[in-house]
Amino acid sequence: MRGIAEPFVAAGHRYRHYPLGTPLATAPFGPLDSPFPYALALPQCETESLLEAYARKSGALVIRDADVTGLRQGADGVVLTVRHAGRVRCLRASYAAGCDGARSTVRRLTAVPTTRFVYPYDVTSVDARLDLEPQQPWSRCGRDGMALLLPFGDGLWRAILYDYRPCGAGRARGADVADAAALLRRIAGRDLALRDVRQISRYRCERLHASRYRHRRVVLAGDAAHVHPPTGGQGLNTGIADAMSLGWRLAAAAADPRRDLLLDAYAHERRHTATSVLRLTGALLHLNAAPAVWAHALRAVVLRAARSPAVRSRLAATLAGLSPSAGQTDGRFRGGRRVPDVPLLAAPDHGSPARLFEALRAGHHVHLTPAHGTSDPRAQSLPHPLVTVRSDACRRACVVRPDGYAL
């Protein structure tokens, strides 16, 4: 939506599906109603580097190795105490956004309570080379455990292993390459040797959720607001969606105090979304990792149901962050729902956008109108910059927010 997808797509590795435990149970991304019908595997450090380059190009100031040591809120702004390069100084702003991770200093200084739960499953993660083709996500589920293999696209894979065996006297709790390789071999039913091991770790997943995403002049986003298991690959996606939803609202509120209530809407909307993501990732973790007899029976039922095209399609849309009914619209886009990337009718001026997402690249609201019909009455009084476009796919006019959702 901001016209910067190309470098991400070029640097990443495309996943055509998400595996659920058997060759017949996968969630295919190909049919998704999206210009990017795939999941993109890209190391977080590369994602951050590309986003930082875009932010700097857009005029943002990025300062590394700066620690927030104090935060004070007033009626019309926030004062942050920051230690950087051996100096301590105070920074004043209308608002502060805490995007500083799971152990958020901003959240702690604002005294926002959280709920936290640690799941009782040991997970082993190994980055190594595997002789496995094609380089697409792969998983198998057996009596001893479950293996999920995710390729980086260069021969390197991340193996995530869930061990169902009880931890007896002969097995250590720590991460062990030989034990991981033996478990992978038993689950796969063939010799998948882990070569050139880059890292191995054993951990337990946790769930953390802030009780509110806004406290007066402070808002929370990303891992500072919510942490969940990595199952389903939702973490970074959810945080970026927070940023897309918050950015335009924060800019509007900072420019005009009368728009302050937009931040309440952000807090309500994104917390509701994160609650759904927490439920989904927790359910997937239980499904993958629980060793109990009931879990084996449940896995068998779920994997059988996941052979259904309707179930697979719905799960793929959910994992992609799209509405399961995306693409099945009658041209009337409901408020609070994502608007698909519909084609636009050509305007007389040269260089007009051909599709909705192109019209959103400037970061403004878009007034989407039918080829023949009335406009959205809210467009006249909207206090934000507005771009007006027409589309045959639109049956009733609406205003599309900068984050791609109908107003």
mmCIF file of C-alpha atoms in Angstrom:
data_model
loop_
_atom_site.group_PDB
_atom_site.id
_atom_site.type_symbol
_atom_site.label_atom_id
_atom_site.label_comp_id
_atom_site.label_asym_id
_atom_site.label_seq_id
_atom_site.Cartn_x
_atom_site.Cartn_y
_atom_site.Cartn_z
ATOM 1 C CA MET A 1 0.000 0.000 0.000
ATOM 2 C CA ARG A 2 3.016 2.288 0.263
ATOM 3 C CA GLY A 3 4.658 1.121 -2.952
ATOM 4 C CA ILE A 4 7.643 -0.530 -1.241
ATOM 5 C CA ALA A 5 6.770 -4.214 -1.699
ATOM 6 C CA GLU A 6 9.296 -4.851 -4.479
ATOM 7 C CA PRO A 7 12.502 -4.966 -2.372
ATOM 8 C CA PHE A 8 10.822 -7.239 0.182
ATOM 9 C CA VAL A 9 9.593 -9.632 -2.508
ATOM 10 C CA ALA A 10 13.019 -9.626 -4.165
ATOM 11 C CA ALA A 11 14.811 -10.422 -0.893
ATOM 12 C CA GLY A 12 12.343 -12.998 0.457
ATOM 13 C CA HIS A 13 11.443 -16.602 -0.300
ATOM 14 C CA ARG A 14 7.845 -17.293 -1.305
ATOM 15 C CA TYR A 15 5.815 -19.958 0.511
ATOM 16 C CA ARG A 16 2.973 -21.367 -1.570
ATOM 17 C CA HIS A 17 1.275 -22.965 1.438
ATOM 18 C CA TYR A 18 1.355 -23.476 5.200
ATOM 19 C CA PRO A 19 1.753 -27.128 6.279
ATOM 20 C CA LEU A 20 -0.480 -28.659 8.949
ATOM 21 C CA GLY A 21 1.110 -32.068 9.542
ATOM 22 C CA THR A 22 0.460 -34.272 6.505
ATOM 23 C CA PRO A 23 0.987 -33.878 2.735
ATOM 24 C CA LEU A 24 -2.784 -33.641 2.203
ATOM 25 C CA ALA A 25 -3.376 -31.055 4.925
ATOM 26 C CA THR A 26 -1.992 -27.692 3.830
ATOM 27 C CA ALA A 27 -3.357 -24.158 3.702
ATOM 28 C CA PRO A 28 -2.740 -22.886 0.116
ATOM 29 C CA PHE A 29 -2.023 -19.197 -0.386
ATOM 30 C CA GLY A 30 -2.386 -19.209 -4.193
ATOM 31 C CA PRO A 31 -6.169 -18.567 -4.303
ATOM 32 C CA LEU A 32 -5.995 -15.588 -1.914
ATOM 33 C CA ASP A 33 -7.563 -12.317 -3.068
ATOM 34 C CA SER A 34 -4.291 -10.425 -2.895
ATOM 35 C CA PRO A 35 -1.663 -9.082 -5.298
ATOM 36 C CA PHE A 36 0.775 -11.159 -3.219
ATOM 37 C CA PRO A 37 -0.790 -14.642 -2.949
ATOM 38 C CA TYR A 38 1.980 -16.203 -0.889
ATOM 39 C CA ALA A 39 3.720 -15.951 2.468
ATOM 40 C CA LEU A 40 7.132 -14.316 2.343
ATOM 41 C CA ALA A 41 10.006 -15.759 4.390
ATOM 42 C CA LEU A 42 12.407 -12.948 5.218
ATOM 43 C CA PRO A 43 14.729 -12.685 8.249
ATOM 44 C CA GLN A 44 13.542 -10.009 10.656
ATOM 45 C CA CYS A 45 16.856 -8.152 10.443
ATOM 46 C CA GLU A 46 16.351 -7.703 6.677
ATOM 47 C CA THR A 47 12.756 -6.595 7.183
ATOM 48 C CA GLU A 48 13.892 -4.007 9.730
ATOM 49 C CA SER A 49 16.676 -2.794 7.423
ATOM 50 C CA LEU A 50 14.277 -2.257 4.508
ATOM 51 C CA LEU A 51 11.710 -0.495 6.699
ATOM 52 C CA GLU A 52 14.395 1.721 8.246
ATOM 53 C CA ALA A 53 15.659 2.721 4.806
ATOM 54 C CA TYR A 54 12.100 3.709 3.815
ATOM 55 C CA ALA A 55 11.610 5.625 7.085
ATOM 56 C CA ARG A 56 14.853 7.576 6.629
ATOM 57 C CA LYS A 57 13.981 8.342 3.013
ATOM 58 C CA SER A 58 10.628 9.702 4.235
ATOM 59 C CA GLY A 59 12.356 12.035 6.703
ATOM 60 C CA ALA A 60 12.301 10.029 9.930
ATOM 61 C CA LEU A 61 15.158 10.413 12.416
ATOM 62 C CA VAL A 62 16.386 7.022 13.675
ATOM 63 C CA ILE A 63 18.635 7.015 16.770
ATOM 64 C CA ARG A 64 20.204 3.749 17.973
ATOM 65 C CA ASP A 65 21.403 2.810 21.501
ATOM 66 C CA ALA A 66 19.167 5.333 23.247
ATOM 67 C CA ASP A 67 17.567 4.259 26.555
ATOM 68 C CA VAL A 68 14.334 5.723 27.904
ATOM 69 C CA THR A 69 14.785 6.072 31.669
ATOM 70 C CA GLY A 70 11.791 8.215 32.565
ATOM 71 C CA LEU A 71 8.352 9.189 31.258
ATOM 72 C CA ARG A 72 6.060 11.930 32.488
ATOM 73 C CA GLN A 73 2.639 12.782 31.056
ATOM 74 C CA GLY A 74 0.952 16.155 31.136
ATOM 75 C CA ALA A 75 -2.307 17.619 29.897
ATOM 76 C CA ASP A 76 -0.873 18.466 26.490
ATOM 77 C CA GLY A 77 2.083 16.171 25.984
ATOM 78 C CA VAL A 78 4.731 13.707 27.145
ATOM 79 C CA VAL A 79 8.255 14.255 28.470
ATOM 80 C CA LEU A 80 10.729 11.402 27.979
ATOM 81 C CA THR A 81 14.056 11.195 29.782
ATOM 82 C CA VAL A 82 16.558 9.626 27.385
ATOM 83 C CA ARG A 83 20.149 8.493 27.928
ATOM 84 C CA HIS A 84 22.258 8.446 24.749
ATOM 85 C CA ALA A 85 26.009 8.559 24.112
ATOM 86 C CA GLY A 86 26.723 9.317 27.764
ATOM 87 C CA ARG A 87 24.289 12.230 27.952
ATOM 88 C CA VAL A 88 20.849 12.485 29.528
ATOM 89 C CA ARG A 89 18.267 14.827 28.079
ATOM 90 C CA CYS A 90 14.520 15.392 28.019
ATOM 91 C CA LEU A 91 12.437 15.092 24.873
ATOM 92 C CA ARG A 92 8.959 16.612 24.630
ATOM 93 C CA ALA A 93 6.230 15.431 22.276
ATOM 94 C CA SER A 94 2.467 15.460 21.925
ATOM 95 C CA TYR A 95 2.345 11.661 22.183
ATOM 96 C CA ALA A 96 4.693 8.714 22.752
ATOM 97 C CA ALA A 97 4.320 5.325 21.085
ATOM 98 C CA GLY A 98 5.811 2.364 22.930
ATOM 99 C CA CYS A 99 7.067 0.001 20.224
ATOM 100 C CA ASP A 100 9.970 -1.296 22.317
ATOM 101 C CA GLY A 101 9.280 -5.022 22.485
ATOM 102 C CA ALA A 102 8.024 -7.633 24.901
ATOM 103 C CA ARG A 103 9.912 -6.189 27.895
ATOM 104 C CA SER A 104 8.720 -2.677 27.017
ATOM 105 C CA THR A 105 10.199 0.099 29.147
ATOM 106 C CA VAL A 106 7.471 2.484 27.984
ATOM 107 C CA ARG A 107 4.774 0.041 29.074
ATOM 108 C CA ARG A 108 6.430 -0.389 32.480
ATOM 109 C CA LEU A 109 6.876 3.359 33.049
ATOM 110 C CA THR A 110 3.253 3.935 32.081
ATOM 111 C CA ALA A 111 2.188 1.202 34.548
ATOM 112 C CA VAL A 112 -0.025 -0.624 32.040
ATOM 113 C CA PRO A 113 -0.849 -4.076 33.514
ATOM 114 C CA THR A 114 -0.353 -7.239 31.449
ATOM 115 C CA THR A 115 -1.536 -10.831 31.605
ATOM 116 C CA ARG A 116 1.184 -13.452 31.002
ATOM 117 C CA PHE A 117 1.065 -17.212 30.512
ATOM 118 C CA VAL A 118 3.900 -19.647 29.754
ATOM 119 C CA TYR A 119 2.872 -22.723 27.752
ATOM 120 C CA PRO A 120 4.014 -26.069 29.235
ATOM 121 C CA TYR A 121 5.670 -27.366 26.053
ATOM 122 C CA ASP A 122 9.365 -27.616 25.209
ATOM 123 C CA VAL A 123 10.089 -26.517 21.635
ATOM 124 C CA THR A 124 13.388 -27.135 19.853
ATOM 125 C CA SER A 125 14.455 -24.829 17.018
ATOM 126 C CA VAL A 126 17.390 -25.675 14.731
ATOM 127 C CA ASP A 127 18.775 -23.665 11.812
ATOM 128 C CA ALA A 128 20.685 -26.049 9.540
ATOM 129 C CA ARG A 129 21.091 -27.254 5.969
ATOM 130 C CA LEU A 130 18.813 -30.056 4.770
ATOM 131 C CA ASP A 131 18.750 -32.054 1.553
ATOM 132 C CA LEU A 132 15.055 -31.518 0.889
ATOM 133 C CA GLU A 133 13.260 -30.406 -2.258
ATOM 134 C CA PRO A 134 11.234 -28.474 -3.153
ATOM 135 C CA GLN A 135 12.158 -25.682 -0.783
ATOM 136 C CA GLN A 136 8.634 -25.216 0.497
ATOM 137 C CA PRO A 137 7.272 -25.534 4.058
ATOM 138 C CA TRP A 138 7.028 -29.179 5.159
ATOM 139 C CA SER A 139 5.606 -30.866 8.244
ATOM 140 C CA ARG A 140 4.874 -34.324 9.566
ATOM 141 C CA CYS A 141 3.146 -35.500 12.690
ATOM 142 C CA GLY A 142 3.855 -38.870 14.356
ATOM 143 C CA ARG A 143 3.633 -40.720 17.656
ATOM 144 C CA ASP A 144 6.959 -39.299 18.890
ATOM 145 C CA GLY A 145 6.348 -35.702 17.906
ATOM 146 C CA MET A 146 5.786 -33.156 15.175
ATOM 147 C CA ALA A 147 8.323 -31.543 12.842
ATOM 148 C CA LEU A 148 7.812 -28.256 10.984
ATOM 149 C CA LEU A 149 10.487 -27.366 8.415
ATOM 150 C CA LEU A 150 10.622 -23.812 7.050
ATOM 151 C CA PRO A 151 13.102 -22.983 4.244
ATOM 152 C CA PHE A 152 14.983 -19.707 3.910
ATOM 153 C CA GLY A 153 15.381 -20.343 0.157
ATOM 154 C CA ASP A 154 19.161 -20.831 0.075
ATOM 155 C CA GLY A 155 19.372 -24.420 1.313
ATOM 156 C CA LEU A 156 19.132 -23.336 4.942
ATOM 157 C CA TRP A 157 16.071 -24.474 6.889
ATOM 158 C CA ARG A 158 14.569 -23.823 10.292
ATOM 159 C CA ALA A 159 13.424 -27.061 11.906
ATOM 160 C CA ILE A 160 10.886 -26.652 14.701
ATOM 161 C CA LEU A 161 10.421 -29.854 16.695
ATOM 162 C CA TYR A 162 7.723 -30.741 19.218
ATOM 163 C CA ASP A 163 8.684 -33.809 21.269
ATOM 164 C CA TYR A 164 5.811 -35.914 22.599
ATOM 165 C CA ARG A 165 8.033 -38.360 24.490
ATOM 166 C CA PRO A 166 8.283 -38.016 28.298
ATOM 167 C CA CYS A 167 11.580 -36.567 29.487
ATOM 168 C CA GLY A 168 13.146 -39.625 31.116
ATOM 169 C CA ALA A 169 16.479 -40.117 32.752
ATOM 170 C CA GLY A 170 18.150 -40.733 29.409
ATOM 171 C CA ARG A 171 17.110 -37.423 27.834
ATOM 172 C CA ALA A 172 18.304 -33.949 28.662
ATOM 173 C CA ARG A 173 16.092 -30.882 28.832
ATOM 174 C CA GLY A 174 18.619 -28.762 26.994
ATOM 175 C CA ALA A 175 18.993 -28.364 23.234
ATOM 176 C CA ASP A 176 20.986 -31.232 21.721
ATOM 177 C CA VAL A 177 21.733 -31.627 18.000
ATOM 178 C CA ALA A 178 21.971 -35.436 18.104
ATOM 179 C CA ASP A 179 18.653 -35.745 19.951
ATOM 180 C CA ALA A 180 16.967 -33.281 17.543
ATOM 181 C CA ALA A 181 18.322 -35.158 14.509
ATOM 182 C CA ALA A 182 17.128 -38.506 15.884
ATOM 183 C CA LEU A 183 13.644 -37.130 16.582
ATOM 184 C CA LEU A 184 13.412 -35.606 13.086
ATOM 185 C CA ARG A 185 14.469 -38.921 11.571
ATOM 186 C CA ARG A 186 11.787 -40.850 13.477
ATOM 187 C CA ILE A 187 9.020 -38.378 12.588
ATOM 188 C CA ALA A 188 9.995 -38.106 8.902
ATOM 189 C CA GLY A 189 10.493 -41.841 8.456
ATOM 190 C CA ARG A 190 13.711 -41.186 6.556
ATOM 191 C CA ASP A 191 17.170 -39.779 7.119
ATOM 192 C CA LEU A 192 17.012 -35.973 6.995
ATOM 193 C CA ALA A 193 20.496 -35.081 8.195
ATOM 194 C CA LEU A 194 20.984 -31.723 9.906
ATOM 195 C CA ARG A 195 24.150 -30.306 8.327
ATOM 196 C CA ASP A 196 26.052 -27.096 9.014
ATOM 197 C CA VAL A 197 23.991 -26.307 12.134
ATOM 198 C CA ARG A 198 23.915 -22.510 12.644
ATOM 199 C CA GLN A 199 21.946 -22.399 15.880
ATOM 200 C CA ILE A 200 19.909 -24.646 18.159
ATOM 201 C CA SER A 201 17.740 -23.601 21.077
ATOM 202 C CA ARG A 202 15.112 -25.091 23.341
ATOM 203 C CA TYR A 203 12.457 -22.826 24.763
ATOM 204 C CA ARG A 204 8.903 -22.466 25.964
ATOM 205 C CA CYS A 205 6.459 -20.088 24.300
ATOM 206 C CA GLU A 206 4.616 -17.430 26.210
ATOM 207 C CA ARG A 207 1.531 -15.302 25.791
ATOM 208 C CA LEU A 208 1.476 -11.704 27.011
ATOM 209 C CA HIS A 209 -1.211 -9.081 26.515
ATOM 210 C CA ALA A 210 -1.422 -5.484 27.706
ATOM 211 C CA SER A 211 -4.699 -4.665 29.449
ATOM 212 C CA ARG A 212 -5.013 -1.516 27.329
ATOM 213 C CA TYR A 213 -3.161 -0.083 24.342
ATOM 214 C CA ARG A 214 -3.595 3.532 25.335
ATOM 215 C CA HIS A 215 -3.009 5.419 28.570
ATOM 216 C CA ARG A 216 -3.552 9.139 28.189
ATOM 217 C CA ARG A 217 -0.741 10.346 25.902
ATOM 218 C CA VAL A 218 0.966 6.973 25.473
ATOM 219 C CA VAL A 219 -0.002 4.235 23.004
ATOM 220 C CA LEU A 220 1.455 0.732 22.671
ATOM 221 C CA ALA A 221 2.070 -1.293 19.510
ATOM 222 C CA GLY A 222 3.752 -4.528 18.448
ATOM 223 C CA ASP A 223 5.340 -6.791 21.057
ATOM 224 C CA ALA A 224 4.987 -4.034 23.653
ATOM 225 C CA ALA A 225 1.231 -4.657 23.427
ATOM 226 C CA HIS A 226 1.010 -8.383 22.641
ATOM 227 C CA VAL A 227 3.279 -11.438 22.532
ATOM 228 C CA HIS A 228 2.156 -14.840 21.336
ATOM 229 C CA PRO A 229 3.638 -18.161 20.152
ATOM 230 C CA PRO A 230 5.322 -18.127 16.718
ATOM 231 C CA THR A 231 2.911 -20.781 15.411
ATOM 232 C CA GLY A 232 1.274 -19.579 12.209
ATOM 233 C CA GLY A 233 3.873 -16.831 11.625
ATOM 234 C CA GLN A 234 1.663 -14.029 12.982
ATOM 235 C CA GLY A 235 4.038 -11.996 15.166
ATOM 236 C CA LEU A 236 5.705 -9.493 12.838
ATOM 237 C CA ASN A 237 2.606 -9.268 10.629
ATOM 238 C CA THR A 238 0.427 -8.264 13.583
ATOM 239 C CA GLY A 239 2.933 -5.648 14.726
ATOM 240 C CA ILE A 240 3.199 -4.089 11.269
ATOM 241 C CA ALA A 241 -0.606 -4.003 11.047
ATOM 242 C CA ASP A 242 -0.560 -2.127 14.395
ATOM 243 C CA ALA A 243 1.822 0.417 12.872
ATOM 244 C CA MET A 244 -0.335 0.857 9.752
ATOM 245 C CA SER A 245 -3.421 1.415 11.896
ATOM 246 C CA LEU A 246 -1.666 3.739 14.359
ATOM 247 C CA GLY A 247 0.431 5.883 12.006
ATOM 248 C CA TRP A 248 -2.275 7.911 10.295
ATOM 249 C CA ARG A 249 -4.267 8.266 13.524
ATOM 250 C CA LEU A 250 -1.248 9.491 15.467
ATOM 251 C CA ALA A 251 -0.404 12.007 12.737
ATOM 252 C CA ALA A 252 -3.990 13.307 12.707
ATOM 253 C CA ALA A 253 -4.171 13.610 16.514
ATOM 254 C CA ALA A 254 -0.799 15.383 16.712
ATOM 255 C CA ALA A 255 -1.897 17.860 14.024
ATOM 256 C CA ASP A 256 -5.328 18.541 15.523
ATOM 257 C CA PRO A 257 -6.222 17.815 19.188
ATOM 258 C CA ARG A 258 -9.856 17.359 18.144
ATOM 259 C CA ARG A 259 -8.789 14.090 16.453
ATOM 260 C CA ASP A 260 -7.545 12.619 19.757
ATOM 261 C CA LEU A 261 -10.396 10.079 19.890
ATOM 262 C CA LEU A 262 -8.881 8.342 16.863
ATOM 263 C CA LEU A 263 -6.319 6.868 19.253
ATOM 264 C CA ASP A 264 -9.078 5.347 21.382
ATOM 265 C CA ALA A 265 -10.409 3.720 18.215
ATOM 266 C CA TYR A 266 -6.922 2.366 17.475
ATOM 267 C CA ALA A 267 -6.615 0.890 20.968
ATOM 268 C CA HIS A 268 -10.011 -0.806 20.795
ATOM 269 C CA GLU A 269 -9.649 -2.107 17.243
ATOM 270 C CA ARG A 270 -6.123 -3.481 17.485
ATOM 271 C CA ARG A 271 -6.616 -5.051 20.912
ATOM 272 C CA HIS A 272 -9.640 -6.888 19.547
ATOM 273 C CA THR A 273 -7.565 -8.118 16.594
ATOM 274 C CA ALA A 274 -4.658 -9.187 18.815
ATOM 275 C CA THR A 275 -7.043 -11.133 21.054
ATOM 276 C CA SER A 276 -8.096 -13.174 18.011
ATOM 277 C CA VAL A 277 -4.445 -13.729 17.026
ATOM 278 C CA LEU A 278 -3.612 -14.868 20.563
ATOM 279 C CA ARG A 279 -6.439 -17.402 20.412
ATOM 280 C CA LEU A 280 -5.345 -18.675 16.986
ATOM 281 C CA THR A 281 -1.649 -19.040 17.801
ATOM 282 C CA GLY A 282 -2.395 -20.624 21.157
ATOM 283 C CA ALA A 283 -4.736 -23.151 19.549
ATOM 284 C CA LEU A 284 -2.139 -24.008 16.885
ATOM 285 C CA LEU A 285 0.535 -24.475 19.547
ATOM 286 C CA HIS A 286 -1.694 -26.816 21.571
ATOM 287 C CA LEU A 287 -2.479 -28.728 18.389
ATOM 288 C CA ASN A 288 1.201 -29.055 17.458
ATOM 289 C CA ALA A 289 2.759 -29.615 20.861
ATOM 290 C CA ALA A 290 0.357 -31.266 23.325
ATOM 291 C CA PRO A 291 1.564 -34.848 24.031
ATOM 292 C CA ALA A 292 -1.579 -36.121 25.799
ATOM 293 C CA VAL A 293 -3.741 -38.939 24.420
ATOM 294 C CA TRP A 294 -6.622 -36.525 23.804
ATOM 295 C CA ALA A 295 -4.302 -34.332 21.737
ATOM 296 C CA HIS A 296 -3.356 -37.254 19.449
ATOM 297 C CA ALA A 297 -7.070 -37.914 18.873
ATOM 298 C CA LEU A 298 -7.755 -34.218 18.237
ATOM 299 C CA ARG A 299 -4.873 -33.972 15.765
ATOM 300 C CA ALA A 300 -6.267 -36.917 13.800
ATOM 301 C CA VAL A 301 -9.681 -35.238 13.575
ATOM 302 C CA VAL A 302 -8.253 -31.821 12.630
ATOM 303 C CA LEU A 303 -5.901 -33.217 9.992
ATOM 304 C CA ARG A 304 -8.776 -35.147 8.433
ATOM 305 C CA ALA A 305 -10.952 -31.998 8.398
ATOM 306 C CA ALA A 306 -8.046 -29.993 6.930
ATOM 307 C CA ARG A 307 -8.272 -32.018 3.732
ATOM 308 C CA SER A 308 -11.479 -30.123 2.929
ATOM 309 C CA PRO A 309 -10.905 -27.320 0.358
ATOM 310 C CA ALA A 310 -13.243 -24.999 2.287
ATOM 311 C CA VAL A 311 -11.353 -25.498 5.573
ATOM 312 C CA ARG A 312 -7.977 -25.084 3.885
ATOM 313 C CA SER A 313 -9.088 -21.900 2.121
ATOM 314 C CA ARG A 314 -10.481 -20.382 5.308
ATOM 315 C CA LEU A 315 -7.323 -21.172 7.281
ATOM 316 C CA ALA A 316 -5.079 -19.722 4.543
ATOM 317 C CA ALA A 317 -7.041 -16.446 4.589
ATOM 318 C CA THR A 318 -6.862 -16.297 8.391
ATOM 319 C CA LEU A 319 -3.097 -16.911 8.445
ATOM 320 C CA ALA A 320 -2.651 -14.214 5.778
ATOM 321 C CA GLY A 321 -4.555 -11.698 7.905
ATOM 322 C CA LEU A 322 -7.404 -11.483 5.393
ATOM 323 C CA SER A 323 -11.106 -11.940 5.956
ATOM 324 C CA PRO A 324 -12.103 -15.532 5.140
ATOM 325 C CA SER A 325 -14.777 -14.022 2.878
ATOM 326 C CA ALA A 326 -12.301 -11.796 1.028
ATOM 327 C CA GLY A 327 -12.992 -11.767 -2.678
ATOM 328 C CA GLN A 328 -16.658 -12.679 -2.167
ATOM 329 C CA THR A 329 -17.863 -9.103 -1.979
ATOM 330 C CA ASP A 330 -20.887 -7.606 -3.674
ATOM 331 C CA GLY A 331 -19.100 -4.287 -4.063
ATOM 332 C CA ARG A 332 -20.404 -2.921 -0.758
ATOM 333 C CA PHE A 333 -17.510 -2.579 1.667
ATOM 334 C CA ARG A 334 -18.446 -2.606 5.331
ATOM 335 C CA GLY A 335 -16.820 -0.269 7.864
ATOM 336 C CA GLY A 336 -13.905 -1.764 9.735
ATOM 337 C CA ARG A 337 -13.291 -4.425 7.062
ATOM 338 C CA ARG A 338 -10.329 -4.660 4.711
ATOM 339 C CA VAL A 339 -11.103 -3.400 1.203
ATOM 340 C CA PRO A 340 -9.611 -5.572 -1.585
ATOM 341 C CA ASP A 341 -7.244 -4.178 -4.193
ATOM 342 C CA VAL A 342 -9.954 -3.439 -6.762
ATOM 343 C CA PRO A 343 -9.155 -2.122 -10.271
ATOM 344 C CA LEU A 344 -9.884 1.557 -10.855
ATOM 345 C CA LEU A 345 -11.306 3.359 -13.846
ATOM 346 C CA ALA A 346 -8.814 5.533 -15.701
ATOM 347 C CA ALA A 347 -8.974 9.230 -14.921
ATOM 348 C CA PRO A 348 -8.335 11.929 -17.548
ATOM 349 C CA ASP A 349 -5.078 13.001 -15.892
ATOM 350 C CA HIS A 350 -1.865 11.214 -16.793
ATOM 351 C CA GLY A 351 -0.436 8.715 -14.284
ATOM 352 C CA SER A 352 -3.653 8.023 -12.375
ATOM 353 C CA PRO A 353 -3.574 4.859 -10.230
ATOM 354 C CA ALA A 354 -4.775 1.644 -11.851
ATOM 355 C CA ARG A 355 -5.674 -0.122 -8.606
ATOM 356 C CA LEU A 356 -6.823 0.857 -5.111
ATOM 357 C CA PHE A 357 -3.554 0.015 -3.350
ATOM 358 C CA GLU A 358 -1.724 2.341 -5.745
ATOM 359 C CA ALA A 359 -4.108 5.141 -4.741
ATOM 360 C CA LEU A 360 -3.256 4.463 -1.076
ATOM 361 C CA ARG A 361 0.493 4.905 -1.600
ATOM 362 C CA ALA A 362 0.448 8.554 -0.568
ATOM 363 C CA GLY A 363 -0.901 7.566 2.849
ATOM 364 C CA HIS A 364 -4.134 9.549 2.418
ATOM 365 C CA HIS A 365 -7.764 8.489 2.730
ATOM 366 C CA VAL A 366 -9.300 7.341 -0.550
ATOM 367 C CA HIS A 367 -12.880 8.128 -1.562
ATOM 368 C CA LEU A 368 -13.860 5.025 -3.540
ATOM 369 C CA THR A 369 -16.928 5.634 -5.675
ATOM 370 C CA PRO A 370 -18.876 3.529 -8.198
ATOM 371 C CA ALA A 371 -18.655 4.330 -11.890
ATOM 372 C CA HIS A 372 -22.234 5.597 -11.763
ATOM 373 C CA GLY A 373 -23.711 6.525 -8.416
ATOM 374 C CA THR A 374 -23.604 8.889 -5.466
ATOM 375 C CA SER A 375 -20.593 9.707 -3.337
ATOM 376 C CA ASP A 376 -20.113 8.889 0.345
ATOM 377 C CA PRO A 377 -21.612 11.868 2.265
ATOM 378 C CA ARG A 378 -18.825 11.627 4.872
ATOM 379 C CA ALA A 379 -16.237 12.535 2.248
ATOM 380 C CA GLN A 380 -17.311 16.195 2.227
ATOM 381 C CA SER A 381 -16.636 16.727 5.935
ATOM 382 C CA LEU A 382 -13.590 14.489 6.337
ATOM 383 C CA PRO A 383 -10.769 16.520 7.962
ATOM 384 C CA HIS A 384 -8.046 14.425 6.291
ATOM 385 C CA PRO A 385 -6.474 14.727 2.816
ATOM 386 C CA LEU A 386 -8.617 12.759 0.367
ATOM 387 C CA VAL A 387 -8.068 11.128 -3.016
ATOM 388 C CA THR A 388 -11.191 10.339 -5.073
ATOM 389 C CA VAL A 389 -11.222 7.370 -7.464
ATOM 390 C CA ARG A 390 -13.870 5.339 -9.333
ATOM 391 C CA SER A 391 -14.251 1.590 -9.790
ATOM 392 C CA ASP A 392 -16.676 -0.779 -11.525
ATOM 393 C CA ALA A 393 -16.079 -3.194 -8.620
ATOM 394 C CA CYS A 394 -17.637 -0.702 -6.215
ATOM 395 C CA ARG A 395 -21.418 -0.695 -5.839
ATOM 396 C CA ARG A 396 -21.682 1.738 -2.933
ATOM 397 C CA ALA A 397 -19.286 4.588 -2.243
ATOM 398 C CA CYS A 398 -17.057 4.384 0.813
ATOM 399 C CA VAL A 399 -14.011 6.033 2.348
ATOM 400 C CA VAL A 400 -10.943 3.804 2.617
ATOM 401 C CA ARG A 401 -8.547 4.546 5.463
ATOM 402 C CA PRO A 402 -4.777 4.789 4.816
ATOM 403 C CA ASP A 403 -4.377 1.284 6.283
ATOM 404 C CA GLY A 404 -6.712 -0.213 3.657
ATOM 405 C CA TYR A 405 -9.830 -0.626 5.802
ATOM 406 C CA ALA A 406 -13.224 0.926 5.134
ATOM 407 C CA LEU A 407 -14.073 3.853 7.411
#
